[in-house]
Tab-separated table of C-alpha atoms in Angstrom:
chain	number	residue	atom	x	y	z
A	832	MET	CA	0.020	-0.058	0.037
A	833	THR	CA	2.949	2.434	0.775
A	834	ALA	CA	4.872	1.438	-2.396
A	835	ASP	CA	4.673	3.400	-5.641
A	836	LEU	CA	2.031	1.473	-7.370
A	837	SER	CA	3.092	2.694	-10.904
A	838	ARG	CA	6.297	0.722	-10.203
A	839	LEU	CA	5.138	-2.010	-7.931
A	840	GLY	CA	6.544	-4.868	-9.763
A	841	GLU	CA	9.935	-3.104	-10.370
A	842	GLN	CA	10.208	-2.197	-6.667
A	843	ASP	CA	9.231	-5.520	-5.283
A	844	ALA	CA	11.469	-7.335	-7.538
A	845	LYS	CA	14.430	-5.012	-6.642
A	846	ASP	CA	13.621	-5.477	-2.853
A	847	ALA	CA	13.140	-9.299	-2.910
A	848	PRO	CA	16.562	-10.370	-1.711
A	849	HIS	CA	15.916	-8.151	1.504
A	850	VAL	CA	12.635	-9.426	2.699
A	851	GLU	CA	10.932	-12.683	3.187
A	852	SER	CA	7.331	-11.802	2.278
A	853	LEU	CA	5.262	-9.272	0.472
A	854	HIS	CA	2.367	-7.946	2.733
A	855	LEU	CA	-0.402	-7.040	0.297
A	856	ASP	CA	-3.208	-4.881	1.606
A	857	VAL	CA	-6.479	-5.621	0.016
A	858	MET	CA	-9.076	-3.017	0.895
A	859	ASP	CA	-12.648	-2.741	-0.229
A	860	GLY	CA	-13.666	0.888	0.743
A	861	HIS	CA	-16.391	-0.544	3.123
A	862	PHE	CA	-14.517	-2.308	6.070
A	863	VAL	CA	-11.886	0.377	5.953
A	864	PRO	CA	-12.511	3.853	4.261
A	865	ASN	CA	-9.980	3.231	1.437
A	866	ILE	CA	-9.727	1.215	-1.700
A	867	SER	CA	-6.378	-0.458	-2.728
A	868	PHE	CA	-6.178	-3.326	-5.365
A	869	GLY	CA	-7.394	-6.955	-5.810
A	870	MET	CA	-6.732	-10.127	-7.857
A	871	PRO	CA	-5.379	-8.502	-11.095
A	872	VAL	CA	-2.663	-6.644	-9.195
A	873	ILE	CA	-1.787	-9.782	-7.133
A	874	SER	CA	-1.635	-11.956	-10.283
A	875	SER	CA	0.524	-9.298	-12.043
A	876	LEU	CA	3.021	-9.417	-9.151
A	877	ARG	CA	3.150	-13.176	-8.901
A	878	ALA	CA	4.478	-13.073	-12.437
A	879	VAL	CA	7.561	-11.134	-11.357
A	880	THR	CA	8.505	-12.688	-8.012
A	881	ASP	CA	8.432	-15.915	-6.025
A	882	LEU	CA	8.211	-14.081	-2.582
A	883	HIS	CA	5.562	-15.313	-0.247
A	884	PHE	CA	2.407	-13.417	-0.637
A	885	ASP	CA	0.822	-12.336	2.707
A	886	CYS	CA	-2.609	-11.075	1.819
A	887	HIS	CA	-4.278	-8.784	4.272
A	888	LEU	CA	-7.924	-8.710	3.602
A	889	MET	CA	-9.386	-5.513	5.040
A	890	THR	CA	-12.974	-6.308	3.633
A	891	THR	CA	-16.433	-6.855	4.792
A	892	ASN	CA	-16.640	-10.247	3.226
A	893	PRO	CA	-12.995	-11.699	3.348
A	894	ASP	CA	-14.110	-15.188	2.481
A	895	ALA	CA	-15.921	-14.267	-0.810
A	896	TYR	CA	-12.919	-14.587	-3.076
A	897	ILE	CA	-10.747	-17.270	-1.569
A	898	PRO	CA	-10.485	-19.441	-4.841
A	899	GLU	CA	-9.770	-16.286	-6.857
A	900	LEU	CA	-7.063	-15.218	-4.505
A	901	ALA	CA	-5.606	-18.647	-4.676
A	902	GLU	CA	-5.395	-18.630	-8.331
A	903	ALA	CA	-3.943	-14.969	-8.292
A	904	GLY	CA	-0.922	-16.443	-6.411
A	905	ALA	CA	-1.642	-15.743	-2.669
A	906	ASP	CA	0.042	-17.894	-0.057
A	907	LEU	CA	-1.509	-16.696	3.159
A	908	LEU	CA	-4.873	-14.873	3.813
A	909	THR	CA	-5.473	-13.044	6.983
A	910	MET	CA	-9.028	-11.842	7.878
A	911	HIS	CA	-10.230	-9.456	10.494
A	912	ILE	CA	-11.938	-11.080	13.598
A	913	GLU	CA	-14.249	-7.937	13.376
A	914	ALA	CA	-15.468	-8.947	9.911
A	915	VAL	CA	-15.703	-12.853	10.682
A	916	PRO	CA	-16.548	-13.200	14.400
A	917	ASP	CA	-16.578	-17.110	14.038
A	918	PRO	CA	-13.887	-17.695	11.296
A	919	THR	CA	-14.265	-21.447	11.473
A	920	ARG	CA	-15.794	-21.789	7.960
A	921	ALA	CA	-13.588	-19.290	6.424
A	922	ALA	CA	-10.497	-20.997	7.753
A	923	ALA	CA	-11.666	-24.412	6.524
A	924	ARG	CA	-12.321	-22.829	2.862
A	925	THR	CA	-8.992	-21.172	2.793
A	926	ARG	CA	-7.145	-24.533	3.796
A	927	ALA	CA	-9.282	-26.268	1.067
A	928	GLU	CA	-7.375	-23.991	-1.438
A	929	SER	CA	-3.927	-25.148	0.069
A	930	LEU	CA	-3.535	-21.625	1.559
A	931	GLU	CA	-2.277	-20.566	5.091
A	932	TYR	CA	-4.809	-18.807	7.128
A	933	GLY	CA	-4.623	-16.060	9.730
A	934	LEU	CA	-6.635	-13.716	11.765
A	935	VAL	CA	-6.215	-9.932	12.398
A	936	ILE	CA	-7.292	-8.020	15.406
A	937	ASN	CA	-7.703	-4.206	15.517
A	938	PRO	CA	-6.265	-1.945	18.247
A	939	ALA	CA	-9.524	-1.522	20.131
A	940	THR	CA	-10.569	-5.367	19.863
A	941	PRO	CA	-9.567	-7.425	23.070
A	942	PHE	CA	-7.325	-10.477	22.471
A	943	ALA	CA	-10.188	-12.628	23.879
A	944	ALA	CA	-12.027	-12.215	20.588
A	945	VAL	CA	-9.463	-14.237	18.717
A	946	ALA	CA	-8.066	-16.526	21.487
A	947	PRO	CA	-10.701	-19.350	20.883
A	948	PHE	CA	-9.673	-19.393	17.143
A	949	LEU	CA	-5.973	-19.415	17.195
A	950	GLU	CA	-5.826	-23.111	16.739
A	951	LEU	CA	-7.178	-22.470	13.281
A	952	CYS	CA	-4.376	-20.114	12.437
A	953	ASP	CA	-0.882	-20.138	10.900
A	954	LEU	CA	-0.531	-16.438	12.008
A	955	LEU	CA	-2.105	-13.818	14.105
A	956	LEU	CA	-1.647	-10.199	13.020
A	957	VAL	CA	-1.891	-7.743	15.785
A	958	MET	CA	-2.656	-4.223	14.231
A	959	SER	CA	-0.592	-1.299	15.844
A	960	VAL	CA	-2.639	1.236	13.926
A	961	GLU	CA	-6.156	1.675	12.708
A	962	PRO	CA	-6.354	-0.386	9.455
A	963	GLY	CA	-6.749	1.396	6.060
A	964	PHE	CA	-3.983	3.940	5.630
A	965	GLY	CA	-0.142	3.871	5.859
A	966	GLY	CA	2.185	6.321	7.674
A	967	GLN	CA	0.382	6.276	10.993
A	968	LYS	CA	1.940	6.475	14.485
A	969	PHE	CA	2.689	3.200	16.281
A	970	ILE	CA	0.155	2.484	19.113
A	971	PRO	CA	2.264	0.993	21.807
A	972	ASP	CA	-0.749	-0.081	23.997
A	973	VAL	CA	-1.276	-3.065	21.582
A	974	LEU	CA	1.887	-4.704	22.810
A	975	VAL	CA	-0.157	-6.093	25.829
A	976	LYS	CA	-2.144	-8.105	23.265
A	977	VAL	CA	1.064	-9.299	21.773
A	978	GLU	CA	2.258	-10.522	25.064
A	979	GLN	CA	-1.098	-12.222	25.690
A	980	ALA	CA	-0.954	-13.862	22.402
A	981	ALA	CA	2.541	-15.127	22.801
A	982	GLU	CA	1.689	-16.675	26.168
A	983	TRP	CA	-1.476	-18.251	24.733
A	984	VAL	CA	0.416	-19.853	21.898
A	985	GLU	CA	3.257	-21.042	23.901
A	986	SER	CA	1.179	-22.391	26.806
A	987	ARG	CA	-0.944	-24.432	24.333
A	988	GLY	CA	1.900	-25.635	22.110
A	989	LEU	CA	0.441	-23.903	18.954
A	990	ASP	CA	2.490	-23.288	15.774
A	991	VAL	CA	1.274	-19.731	15.287
A	992	ASP	CA	3.248	-16.838	14.104
A	993	ILE	CA	2.589	-13.432	15.742
A	994	GLN	CA	2.767	-10.506	13.285
A	995	MET	CA	2.706	-6.746	13.906
A	996	ASP	CA	1.689	-4.176	11.350
A	997	GLY	CA	1.369	-0.312	11.641
A	998	GLY	CA	3.907	2.277	12.293
A	999	LEU	CA	6.853	-0.024	12.686
A	1000	THR	CA	10.169	1.452	12.474
A	1001	PRO	CA	13.763	0.092	13.476
A	1002	ASP	CA	13.294	1.881	16.845
A	1003	ASN	CA	10.062	0.353	17.970
A	1004	ALA	CA	10.156	-2.951	16.256
A	1005	SER	CA	12.631	-4.186	18.993
A	1006	ARG	CA	9.788	-3.640	21.443
A	1007	ALA	CA	7.385	-5.665	19.450
A	1008	ARG	CA	9.827	-8.418	19.302
A	1009	ALA	CA	10.445	-8.350	23.051
A	1010	ALA	CA	6.684	-8.678	23.534
A	1011	GLY	CA	6.568	-11.923	21.485
A	1012	ALA	CA	6.042	-10.906	17.756
A	1013	ASN	CA	8.173	-12.657	15.403
A	1014	VAL	CA	6.756	-11.300	11.942
A	1015	PHE	CA	7.060	-7.667	11.175
A	1016	VAL	CA	5.306	-5.582	8.543
A	1017	ALA	CA	7.112	-2.369	7.324
A	1018	GLY	CA	5.547	-0.052	4.894
A	1019	THR	CA	6.484	3.457	5.100
A	1020	ALA	CA	9.661	2.603	6.948
A	1021	ILE	CA	10.964	0.902	3.778
A	1022	PHE	CA	9.231	2.500	0.792
A	1023	GLY	CA	9.346	5.966	2.364
A	1024	ALA	CA	13.148	5.677	2.360
A	1025	PRO	CA	15.474	7.019	-0.207
A	1026	ASP	CA	16.872	3.333	-0.449
A	1027	PRO	CA	14.184	0.780	0.386
A	1028	ALA	CA	16.537	-2.066	0.122
A	1029	ALA	CA	18.934	-0.578	2.571
A	1030	ALA	CA	16.100	0.472	4.750
A	1031	ALA	CA	14.914	-3.134	4.771
A	1032	ASP	CA	18.332	-4.253	5.776
A	1033	GLN	CA	18.489	-1.709	8.632
A	1034	PHE	CA	15.155	-2.853	9.745
A	1035	ARG	CA	16.127	-6.412	9.876
A	1036	ALA	CA	19.314	-5.663	11.668
A	1037	SER	CA	17.470	-3.658	14.499
A	1038	ILE	CA	15.531	-6.718	15.268
A	1039	GLU	CA	18.228	-9.320	14.923
A	1040	ASP	CA	20.638	-7.320	17.293
A	1041	LYS	CA	18.146	-7.379	20.131
């Protein structure tokens, strides 16, 4: 979402050696007050990179296009618990397409909303900004939910990654890691830098050094 959409394939292919995944923000203008892109853009990107595609569905009906997203080249679909309060069916449909499944929780939503469904997930995304726009300021209060999620996952022996997205920088990402996150989404911190590849390397180093 924070990349130059007129040069998206070029930027992503150039930065591929510096990251492990592309976080693709799919927004419908209903669940969040913004519109981004959908299957045609994802399919076009798949033609230029083999990177893992982490598709964050900020939509009111995130399970409506699961087969189409799989065909476009998605690897992981994450859906907001606020949009699918009982994600059991959506998780099953996603796995039927041989895709990974994850849930997303907004800053104001308590961890208890997703806790019963973590066994369905490969990943839990804890939003550290309100979803829909890039360049927002990191909300540190959500780190409590990261800690709760990490404790829940460990105590139950679940194989679930904990991802944070929103306002992350090399300065605050170490706090997210200390709380228990192990997957980090960086948009503005990378694409807003003069040299995105160098910024990605700096971001990784700031986490690995802690």
